[in-house]
């Protein structure tokens, strides 16, 4: 496409006159402006990795106290801040995530187990906790689980359209653990693990049961854990968290046949 230049728009200089005399034509080239994808402003507590090499941003002050208002980020998200004289815990979970894990509890083995929850449940799980671990790990382990259960409760909302039930058996070498759960709104734990050692690293293996009891209490979940085989303490506990993650993933996913209805003959599923 070419654009003729009218003489009245040109300068009266000799160069311009010569251009008019020779009837110069200036080719018109449209200016192409690439369209950039819309990007939302990221909250200080974002769950998304901007690329594979970046780190998620975690900021406790950005979290609401207990059950705050839902996040504007996509997905079913729960975020909780729990502060006591013993601990300071921040938790954020996205049930519709991709398995992003960012846990820092000052309890290395617990961090490892929370990573299993994210990875095998395909949840985005971010936990930051400080506590009186100079005494022992009990309070921090408990309060992380309480906050995680509360965040899960918040993320589930009215539970419309979900499968509700989850069931999975996870092997890890010689260990085999079966987990069955119901997002019923009724807290109950049935726990049957035989962990042969008192500790894995520095982690007190008694705290495994206490972790799940605390999570059940605040999330309103019915949870059954059974050990079918296993001799190694690390394998038994890790298989438990993997089985729990897969069962929870199954329960929180949507059932397309439900068409958004609440999966209960009562028409209601809630913690209360």
PDB file of C-alpha atoms in Angstrom:
ATOM      1  CA  UNK A   1       0.000   0.000   0.000  1.00  0.00           C
ATOM      2  CA  UNK A   2       1.357   3.476  -0.905  1.00  0.00           C
ATOM      3  CA  UNK A   3       0.399   6.922   0.333  1.00  0.00           C
ATOM      4  CA  UNK A   4       0.621   9.998  -1.966  1.00  0.00           C
ATOM      5  CA  UNK A   5       1.941  13.060  -0.185  1.00  0.00           C
ATOM      6  CA  UNK A   6      -0.054  16.257  -0.960  1.00  0.00           C
ATOM      7  CA  UNK A   7       2.130  19.242  -1.747  1.00  0.00           C
ATOM      8  CA  UNK A   8       0.490  21.430   0.895  1.00  0.00           C
ATOM      9  CA  UNK A   9       1.868  19.168   3.591  1.00  0.00           C
ATOM     10  CA  UNK A  10       5.455  19.510   2.471  1.00  0.00           C
ATOM     11  CA  UNK A  11       7.997  22.186   3.319  1.00  0.00           C
ATOM     12  CA  UNK A  12       8.788  24.863   0.779  1.00  0.00           C
ATOM     13  CA  UNK A  13      12.464  24.028   0.991  1.00  0.00           C
ATOM     14  CA  UNK A  14      14.396  23.042  -2.081  1.00  0.00           C
ATOM     15  CA  UNK A  15      14.428  19.409  -1.047  1.00  0.00           C
ATOM     16  CA  UNK A  16      10.698  19.414  -0.540  1.00  0.00           C
ATOM     17  CA  UNK A  17      10.105  21.166  -3.864  1.00  0.00           C
ATOM     18  CA  UNK A  18      12.258  18.633  -5.602  1.00  0.00           C
ATOM     19  CA  UNK A  19      10.245  15.869  -3.963  1.00  0.00           C
ATOM     20  CA  UNK A  20       7.019  17.428  -5.278  1.00  0.00           C
ATOM     21  CA  UNK A  21       8.478  17.921  -8.741  1.00  0.00           C
ATOM     22  CA  UNK A  22       9.485  14.327  -8.980  1.00  0.00           C
ATOM     23  CA  UNK A  23       6.101  13.273  -7.533  1.00  0.00           C
ATOM     24  CA  UNK A  24       7.792  11.239  -4.853  1.00  0.00           C
ATOM     25  CA  UNK A  25       5.690   8.670  -3.173  1.00  0.00           C
ATOM     26  CA  UNK A  26       6.367   7.522   0.366  1.00  0.00           C
ATOM     27  CA  UNK A  27       5.493   3.880   0.971  1.00  0.00           C
ATOM     28  CA  UNK A  28       3.157   3.432   3.921  1.00  0.00           C
ATOM     29  CA  UNK A  29       4.131   0.746   6.353  1.00  0.00           C
ATOM     30  CA  UNK A  30       1.639  -0.024   9.088  1.00  0.00           C
ATOM     31  CA  UNK A  31       3.051   0.034  12.597  1.00  0.00           C
ATOM     32  CA  UNK A  32       2.630  -3.416  14.086  1.00  0.00           C
ATOM     33  CA  UNK A  33       2.254  -3.421  17.866  1.00  0.00           C
ATOM     34  CA  UNK A  34       2.404  -6.874  19.423  1.00  0.00           C
ATOM     35  CA  UNK A  35      -0.450  -7.651  21.762  1.00  0.00           C
ATOM     36  CA  UNK A  36       0.840  -8.538  25.215  1.00  0.00           C
ATOM     37  CA  UNK A  37      -1.024 -11.018  27.397  1.00  0.00           C
ATOM     38  CA  UNK A  38      -2.920  -9.511  30.284  1.00  0.00           C
ATOM     39  CA  UNK A  39      -1.179 -10.043  33.571  1.00  0.00           C
ATOM     40  CA  UNK A  40      -2.751  -9.663  36.965  1.00  0.00           C
ATOM     41  CA  UNK A  41      -0.871  -8.010  39.750  1.00  0.00           C
ATOM     42  CA  UNK A  42       0.577 -10.748  41.919  1.00  0.00           C
ATOM     43  CA  UNK A  43      -0.266 -10.705  45.582  1.00  0.00           C
ATOM     44  CA  UNK A  44       2.638 -10.764  48.040  1.00  0.00           C
ATOM     45  CA  UNK A  45       1.685 -14.376  48.742  1.00  0.00           C
ATOM     46  CA  UNK A  46       1.538 -15.757  45.210  1.00  0.00           C
ATOM     47  CA  UNK A  47       1.344 -19.486  44.500  1.00  0.00           C
ATOM     48  CA  UNK A  48       2.573 -19.312  40.942  1.00  0.00           C
ATOM     49  CA  UNK A  49       6.118 -19.851  39.740  1.00  0.00           C
ATOM     50  CA  UNK A  50       6.784 -17.259  37.035  1.00  0.00           C
ATOM     51  CA  UNK A  51       9.195 -19.736  35.483  1.00  0.00           C
ATOM     52  CA  UNK A  52      10.912 -22.965  36.381  1.00  0.00           C
ATOM     53  CA  UNK A  53      13.878 -21.174  37.911  1.00  0.00           C
ATOM     54  CA  UNK A  54      11.976 -18.647  40.023  1.00  0.00           C
ATOM     55  CA  UNK A  55      10.861 -18.959  43.602  1.00  0.00           C
ATOM     56  CA  UNK A  56       7.364 -18.372  44.923  1.00  0.00           C
ATOM     57  CA  UNK A  57       6.917 -15.366  47.146  1.00  0.00           C
ATOM     58  CA  UNK A  58       5.764 -16.084  50.658  1.00  0.00           C
ATOM     59  CA  UNK A  59       4.783 -13.325  53.038  1.00  0.00           C
ATOM     60  CA  UNK A  60       2.988 -14.014  56.297  1.00  0.00           C
ATOM     61  CA  UNK A  61       1.564 -10.499  56.754  1.00  0.00           C
ATOM     62  CA  UNK A  62      -0.426 -10.857  53.521  1.00  0.00           C
ATOM     63  CA  UNK A  63      -2.484 -13.677  54.974  1.00  0.00           C
ATOM     64  CA  UNK A  64      -5.796 -13.029  56.731  1.00  0.00           C
ATOM     65  CA  UNK A  65      -6.340 -14.052  60.304  1.00  0.00           C
ATOM     66  CA  UNK A  66      -7.950 -17.504  60.386  1.00  0.00           C
ATOM     67  CA  UNK A  67     -10.672 -17.785  57.730  1.00  0.00           C
ATOM     68  CA  UNK A  68     -10.342 -14.563  55.777  1.00  0.00           C
ATOM     69  CA  UNK A  69     -12.063 -13.592  52.568  1.00  0.00           C
ATOM     70  CA  UNK A  70     -11.379 -15.781  49.527  1.00  0.00           C
ATOM     71  CA  UNK A  71      -8.376 -14.944  47.385  1.00  0.00           C
ATOM     72  CA  UNK A  72      -8.802 -13.303  43.986  1.00  0.00           C
ATOM     73  CA  UNK A  73      -6.420 -15.833  42.453  1.00  0.00           C
ATOM     74  CA  UNK A  74      -8.008 -18.581  40.341  1.00  0.00           C
ATOM     75  CA  UNK A  75      -8.793 -21.864  42.019  1.00  0.00           C
ATOM     76  CA  UNK A  76     -10.245 -23.017  45.310  1.00  0.00           C
ATOM     77  CA  UNK A  77      -7.887 -21.355  47.741  1.00  0.00           C
ATOM     78  CA  UNK A  78      -7.688 -21.291  51.506  1.00  0.00           C
ATOM     79  CA  UNK A  79      -5.253 -19.155  53.427  1.00  0.00           C
ATOM     80  CA  UNK A  80      -4.814 -18.967  57.180  1.00  0.00           C
ATOM     81  CA  UNK A  81      -2.566 -17.289  59.690  1.00  0.00           C
ATOM     82  CA  UNK A  82      -2.480 -18.821  63.163  1.00  0.00           C
ATOM     83  CA  UNK A  83      -0.552 -17.022  65.906  1.00  0.00           C
ATOM     84  CA  UNK A  84      -0.206 -18.199  69.492  1.00  0.00           C
ATOM     85  CA  UNK A  85       2.357 -17.730  72.239  1.00  0.00           C
ATOM     86  CA  UNK A  86       3.935 -20.980  71.027  1.00  0.00           C
ATOM     87  CA  UNK A  87       3.853 -20.688  67.220  1.00  0.00           C
ATOM     88  CA  UNK A  88       3.390 -18.378  64.262  1.00  0.00           C
ATOM     89  CA  UNK A  89       2.002 -20.298  61.271  1.00  0.00           C
ATOM     90  CA  UNK A  90       1.020 -19.199  57.756  1.00  0.00           C
ATOM     91  CA  UNK A  91      -0.633 -21.650  55.361  1.00  0.00           C
ATOM     92  CA  UNK A  92      -1.989 -21.306  51.849  1.00  0.00           C
ATOM     93  CA  UNK A  93      -3.404 -24.138  49.740  1.00  0.00           C
ATOM     94  CA  UNK A  94      -4.809 -24.178  46.221  1.00  0.00           C
ATOM     95  CA  UNK A  95      -6.826 -27.330  45.552  1.00  0.00           C
ATOM     96  CA  UNK A  96      -6.679 -26.658  41.802  1.00  0.00           C
ATOM     97  CA  UNK A  97      -2.928 -26.211  41.684  1.00  0.00           C
ATOM     98  CA  UNK A  98      -0.099 -27.998  39.932  1.00  0.00           C
ATOM     99  CA  UNK A  99       1.884 -29.433  42.834  1.00  0.00           C
ATOM    100  CA  UNK A 100       3.901 -26.358  43.809  1.00  0.00           C
ATOM    101  CA  UNK A 101       5.408 -26.847  47.264  1.00  0.00           C
ATOM    102  CA  UNK A 102       7.075 -24.265  49.471  1.00  0.00           C
ATOM    103  CA  UNK A 103       7.277 -25.369  53.090  1.00  0.00           C
ATOM    104  CA  UNK A 104       9.477 -24.013  55.849  1.00  0.00           C
ATOM    105  CA  UNK A 105       8.493 -25.220  59.311  1.00  0.00           C
ATOM    106  CA  UNK A 106      11.950 -25.659  60.900  1.00  0.00           C
ATOM    107  CA  UNK A 107      11.076 -29.382  61.068  1.00  0.00           C
ATOM    108  CA  UNK A 108      12.863 -30.932  58.063  1.00  0.00           C
ATOM    109  CA  UNK A 109      10.945 -34.209  57.988  1.00  0.00           C
ATOM    110  CA  UNK A 110       7.595 -32.409  58.226  1.00  0.00           C
ATOM    111  CA  UNK A 111       8.637 -30.191  55.305  1.00  0.00           C
ATOM    112  CA  UNK A 112       9.400 -33.358  53.341  1.00  0.00           C
ATOM    113  CA  UNK A 113       5.946 -34.767  54.103  1.00  0.00           C
ATOM    114  CA  UNK A 114       4.196 -31.516  53.135  1.00  0.00           C
ATOM    115  CA  UNK A 115       6.078 -31.708  49.833  1.00  0.00           C
ATOM    116  CA  UNK A 116       4.534 -35.162  49.304  1.00  0.00           C
ATOM    117  CA  UNK A 117       1.078 -33.714  49.940  1.00  0.00           C
ATOM    118  CA  UNK A 118       1.617 -31.060  47.261  1.00  0.00           C
ATOM    119  CA  UNK A 119       3.336 -33.280  44.724  1.00  0.00           C
ATOM    120  CA  UNK A 120       0.969 -36.255  44.822  1.00  0.00           C
ATOM    121  CA  UNK A 121      -2.218 -34.300  45.465  1.00  0.00           C
ATOM    122  CA  UNK A 122      -1.386 -31.703  42.782  1.00  0.00           C
ATOM    123  CA  UNK A 123      -2.163 -29.033  45.342  1.00  0.00           C
ATOM    124  CA  UNK A 124      -0.154 -25.840  45.685  1.00  0.00           C
ATOM    125  CA  UNK A 125       0.901 -25.918  49.336  1.00  0.00           C
ATOM    126  CA  UNK A 126       2.772 -23.098  51.022  1.00  0.00           C
ATOM    127  CA  UNK A 127       3.576 -23.275  54.717  1.00  0.00           C
ATOM    128  CA  UNK A 128       5.749 -20.996  56.794  1.00  0.00           C
ATOM    129  CA  UNK A 129       6.002 -21.659  60.518  1.00  0.00           C
ATOM    130  CA  UNK A 130       8.120 -20.731  63.480  1.00  0.00           C
ATOM    131  CA  UNK A 131       7.646 -22.155  66.943  1.00  0.00           C
ATOM    132  CA  UNK A 132       9.134 -23.309  70.210  1.00  0.00           C
ATOM    133  CA  UNK A 133      11.119 -26.157  68.684  1.00  0.00           C
ATOM    134  CA  UNK A 134      13.773 -25.545  71.336  1.00  0.00           C
ATOM    135  CA  UNK A 135      11.319 -27.436  73.561  1.00  0.00           C
ATOM    136  CA  UNK A 136      10.211 -29.992  70.966  1.00  0.00           C
ATOM    137  CA  UNK A 137       8.354 -30.192  67.654  1.00  0.00           C
ATOM    138  CA  UNK A 138       4.934 -30.880  69.174  1.00  0.00           C
ATOM    139  CA  UNK A 139       3.349 -27.411  69.064  1.00  0.00           C
ATOM    140  CA  UNK A 140       4.630 -26.520  65.599  1.00  0.00           C
ATOM    141  CA  UNK A 141       3.567 -29.889  64.154  1.00  0.00           C
ATOM    142  CA  UNK A 142       0.109 -29.488  65.718  1.00  0.00           C
ATOM    143  CA  UNK A 143      -0.479 -25.874  64.692  1.00  0.00           C
ATOM    144  CA  UNK A 144       0.657 -26.461  61.113  1.00  0.00           C
ATOM    145  CA  UNK A 145      -1.912 -29.257  60.869  1.00  0.00           C
ATOM    146  CA  UNK A 146      -4.648 -27.147  62.498  1.00  0.00           C
ATOM    147  CA  UNK A 147      -3.991 -24.279  60.081  1.00  0.00           C
ATOM    148  CA  UNK A 148      -3.804 -26.626  57.100  1.00  0.00           C
ATOM    149  CA  UNK A 149      -7.142 -28.190  58.033  1.00  0.00           C
ATOM    150  CA  UNK A 150      -8.723 -24.747  58.382  1.00  0.00           C
ATOM    151  CA  UNK A 151      -7.320 -23.681  55.000  1.00  0.00           C
ATOM    152  CA  UNK A 152      -8.689 -26.872  53.448  1.00  0.00           C
ATOM    153  CA  UNK A 153     -12.100 -26.168  54.989  1.00  0.00           C
ATOM    154  CA  UNK A 154     -12.044 -22.670  53.517  1.00  0.00           C
ATOM    155  CA  UNK A 155     -10.914 -23.834  50.081  1.00  0.00           C
ATOM    156  CA  UNK A 156     -13.664 -26.460  49.868  1.00  0.00           C
ATOM    157  CA  UNK A 157     -16.412 -23.892  50.397  1.00  0.00           C
ATOM    158  CA  UNK A 158     -19.877 -25.446  50.042  1.00  0.00           C
ATOM    159  CA  UNK A 159     -18.315 -28.558  48.396  1.00  0.00           C
ATOM    160  CA  UNK A 160     -20.694 -28.447  45.445  1.00  0.00           C
ATOM    161  CA  UNK A 161     -19.925 -30.962  42.698  1.00  0.00           C
ATOM    162  CA  UNK A 162     -16.972 -32.694  44.359  1.00  0.00           C
ATOM    163  CA  UNK A 163     -16.487 -36.452  44.565  1.00  0.00           C
ATOM    164  CA  UNK A 164     -16.449 -36.180  48.370  1.00  0.00           C
ATOM    165  CA  UNK A 165     -14.944 -39.657  48.884  1.00  0.00           C
ATOM    166  CA  UNK A 166     -11.335 -40.640  48.268  1.00  0.00           C
ATOM    167  CA  UNK A 167      -9.562 -43.977  48.574  1.00  0.00           C
ATOM    168  CA  UNK A 168      -5.986 -44.904  47.731  1.00  0.00           C
ATOM    169  CA  UNK A 169      -3.291 -47.445  48.611  1.00  0.00           C
ATOM    170  CA  UNK A 170       0.307 -46.296  48.203  1.00  0.00           C
ATOM    171  CA  UNK A 171       3.309 -48.656  48.187  1.00  0.00           C
ATOM    172  CA  UNK A 172       6.813 -47.506  49.037  1.00  0.00           C
ATOM    173  CA  UNK A 173       9.242 -50.384  48.799  1.00  0.00           C
ATOM    174  CA  UNK A 174       8.205 -52.833  51.534  1.00  0.00           C
ATOM    175  CA  UNK A 175       5.567 -50.472  52.986  1.00  0.00           C
ATOM    176  CA  UNK A 176       1.938 -50.385  51.843  1.00  0.00           C
ATOM    177  CA  UNK A 177      -0.546 -47.906  53.326  1.00  0.00           C
ATOM    178  CA  UNK A 178      -4.254 -47.613  52.640  1.00  0.00           C
ATOM    179  CA  UNK A 179      -6.129 -44.320  53.165  1.00  0.00           C
ATOM    180  CA  UNK A 180      -9.866 -43.803  52.839  1.00  0.00           C
ATOM    181  CA  UNK A 181     -11.543 -40.469  53.548  1.00  0.00           C
ATOM    182  CA  UNK A 182     -14.849 -38.653  53.381  1.00  0.00           C
ATOM    183  CA  UNK A 183     -15.181 -34.864  53.230  1.00  0.00           C
ATOM    184  CA  UNK A 184     -18.318 -35.241  55.272  1.00  0.00           C
ATOM    185  CA  UNK A 185     -18.026 -32.292  57.621  1.00  0.00           C
ATOM    186  CA  UNK A 186     -17.769 -34.746  60.522  1.00  0.00           C
ATOM    187  CA  UNK A 187     -14.281 -35.015  62.077  1.00  0.00           C
ATOM    188  CA  UNK A 188     -13.116 -38.546  62.822  1.00  0.00           C
ATOM    189  CA  UNK A 189      -9.721 -40.256  62.676  1.00  0.00           C
ATOM    190  CA  UNK A 190      -9.125 -44.003  62.678  1.00  0.00           C
ATOM    191  CA  UNK A 191      -5.365 -44.546  62.744  1.00  0.00           C
ATOM    192  CA  UNK A 192      -3.546 -47.875  62.595  1.00  0.00           C
ATOM    193  CA  UNK A 193       0.158 -47.436  61.893  1.00  0.00           C
ATOM    194  CA  UNK A 194       2.855 -49.525  63.531  1.00  0.00           C
ATOM    195  CA  UNK A 195       5.969 -47.363  63.237  1.00  0.00           C
ATOM    196  CA  UNK A 196       8.913 -49.345  64.618  1.00  0.00           C
ATOM    197  CA  UNK A 197      11.222 -46.495  65.667  1.00  0.00           C
ATOM    198  CA  UNK A 198      10.663 -43.521  67.965  1.00  0.00           C
ATOM    199  CA  UNK A 199      12.223 -41.065  65.523  1.00  0.00           C
ATOM    200  CA  UNK A 200      12.921 -40.491  61.859  1.00  0.00           C
ATOM    201  CA  UNK A 201      15.847 -38.105  61.851  1.00  0.00           C
ATOM    202  CA  UNK A 202      14.878 -35.680  64.600  1.00  0.00           C
ATOM    203  CA  UNK A 203      11.122 -36.122  64.042  1.00  0.00           C
ATOM    204  CA  UNK A 204       9.159 -37.850  66.800  1.00  0.00           C
ATOM    205  CA  UNK A 205       7.063 -40.502  65.039  1.00  0.00           C
ATOM    206  CA  UNK A 206       4.256 -40.074  67.622  1.00  0.00           C
ATOM    207  CA  UNK A 207       3.582 -36.742  65.939  1.00  0.00           C
ATOM    208  CA  UNK A 208       2.278 -38.416  62.767  1.00  0.00           C
ATOM    209  CA  UNK A 209      -0.977 -39.414  64.446  1.00  0.00           C
ATOM    210  CA  UNK A 210      -1.233 -36.034  66.151  1.00  0.00           C
ATOM    211  CA  UNK A 211      -0.757 -34.265  62.796  1.00  0.00           C
ATOM    212  CA  UNK A 212      -3.651 -36.110  61.185  1.00  0.00           C
ATOM    213  CA  UNK A 213      -5.870 -35.762  64.268  1.00  0.00           C
ATOM    214  CA  UNK A 214      -5.350 -31.992  64.258  1.00  0.00           C
ATOM    215  CA  UNK A 215      -6.007 -31.742  60.518  1.00  0.00           C
ATOM    216  CA  UNK A 216      -9.187 -33.819  60.832  1.00  0.00           C
ATOM    217  CA  UNK A 217     -10.468 -31.701  63.716  1.00  0.00           C
ATOM    218  CA  UNK A 218     -10.383 -28.410  61.791  1.00  0.00           C
ATOM    219  CA  UNK A 219     -11.237 -29.667  58.296  1.00  0.00           C
ATOM    220  CA  UNK A 220     -14.235 -31.774  59.296  1.00  0.00           C
ATOM    221  CA  UNK A 221     -12.945 -34.885  57.562  1.00  0.00           C
ATOM    222  CA  UNK A 222     -13.519 -38.566  58.257  1.00  0.00           C
ATOM    223  CA  UNK A 223     -10.138 -40.254  57.775  1.00  0.00           C
ATOM    224  CA  UNK A 224      -9.104 -43.911  58.010  1.00  0.00           C
ATOM    225  CA  UNK A 225      -5.415 -44.897  57.796  1.00  0.00           C
ATOM    226  CA  UNK A 226      -4.369 -48.547  57.667  1.00  0.00           C
ATOM    227  CA  UNK A 227      -0.919 -50.103  57.421  1.00  0.00           C
ATOM    228  CA  UNK A 228      -0.988 -53.207  55.247  1.00  0.00           C
ATOM    229  CA  UNK A 229       2.779 -53.778  55.272  1.00  0.00           C
ATOM    230  CA  UNK A 230       5.982 -52.036  56.269  1.00  0.00           C
ATOM    231  CA  UNK A 231       9.120 -52.277  58.404  1.00  0.00           C
ATOM    232  CA  UNK A 232      10.963 -49.035  57.684  1.00  0.00           C
ATOM    233  CA  UNK A 233       9.659 -46.030  59.619  1.00  0.00           C
ATOM    234  CA  UNK A 234      10.486 -43.501  56.910  1.00  0.00           C
ATOM    235  CA  UNK A 235       8.778 -45.610  54.255  1.00  0.00           C
ATOM    236  CA  UNK A 236       5.667 -46.142  56.375  1.00  0.00           C
ATOM    237  CA  UNK A 237       5.174 -42.433  57.107  1.00  0.00           C
ATOM    238  CA  UNK A 238       5.979 -41.252  53.589  1.00  0.00           C
ATOM    239  CA  UNK A 239       3.632 -43.817  52.041  1.00  0.00           C
ATOM    240  CA  UNK A 240       0.945 -42.548  54.425  1.00  0.00           C
ATOM    241  CA  UNK A 241       1.296 -38.958  53.233  1.00  0.00           C
ATOM    242  CA  UNK A 242       1.365 -40.065  49.595  1.00  0.00           C
ATOM    243  CA  UNK A 243      -1.774 -42.170  50.002  1.00  0.00           C
ATOM    244  CA  UNK A 244      -3.471 -39.331  51.857  1.00  0.00           C
ATOM    245  CA  UNK A 245      -2.538 -36.861  49.110  1.00  0.00           C
ATOM    246  CA  UNK A 246      -3.967 -39.066  46.359  1.00  0.00           C
ATOM    247  CA  UNK A 247      -7.144 -39.842  48.313  1.00  0.00           C
ATOM    248  CA  UNK A 248      -7.667 -36.141  49.070  1.00  0.00           C
ATOM    249  CA  UNK A 249      -7.065 -35.262  45.429  1.00  0.00           C
ATOM    250  CA  UNK A 250      -9.720 -37.795  44.406  1.00  0.00           C
ATOM    251  CA  UNK A 251     -12.208 -36.452  46.955  1.00  0.00           C
ATOM    252  CA  UNK A 252     -11.729 -32.777  46.064  1.00  0.00           C
ATOM    253  CA  UNK A 253     -11.934 -33.236  42.290  1.00  0.00           C
ATOM    254  CA  UNK A 254     -15.209 -32.532  40.514  1.00  0.00           C
ATOM    255  CA  UNK A 255     -17.632 -35.227  39.441  1.00  0.00           C
ATOM    256  CA  UNK A 256     -19.025 -34.104  36.055  1.00  0.00           C
ATOM    257  CA  UNK A 257     -22.203 -36.133  36.590  1.00  0.00           C
ATOM    258  CA  UNK A 258     -22.998 -34.140  39.741  1.00  0.00           C
ATOM    259  CA  UNK A 259     -23.596 -31.009  37.640  1.00  0.00           C
ATOM    260  CA  UNK A 260     -22.525 -28.860  40.591  1.00  0.00           C
ATOM    261  CA  UNK A 261     -24.854 -30.456  43.125  1.00  0.00           C
ATOM    262  CA  UNK A 262     -23.770 -31.099  46.712  1.00  0.00           C
ATOM    263  CA  UNK A 263     -22.870 -34.814  47.072  1.00  0.00           C
ATOM    264  CA  UNK A 264     -25.182 -35.558  49.981  1.00  0.00           C
ATOM    265  CA  UNK A 265     -28.720 -36.885  50.300  1.00  0.00           C
ATOM    266  CA  UNK A 266     -29.205 -34.172  52.952  1.00  0.00           C
ATOM    267  CA  UNK A 267     -28.249 -31.470  50.463  1.00  0.00           C
ATOM    268  CA  UNK A 268     -25.667 -30.011  52.849  1.00  0.00           C
ATOM    269  CA  UNK A 269     -22.013 -30.749  53.615  1.00  0.00           C
ATOM    270  CA  UNK A 270     -20.421 -28.481  56.169  1.00  0.00           C
ATOM    271  CA  UNK A 271     -18.083 -28.540  59.158  1.00  0.00           C
ATOM    272  CA  UNK A 272     -20.969 -27.629  61.451  1.00  0.00           C
TER     273      UNK A 272
END
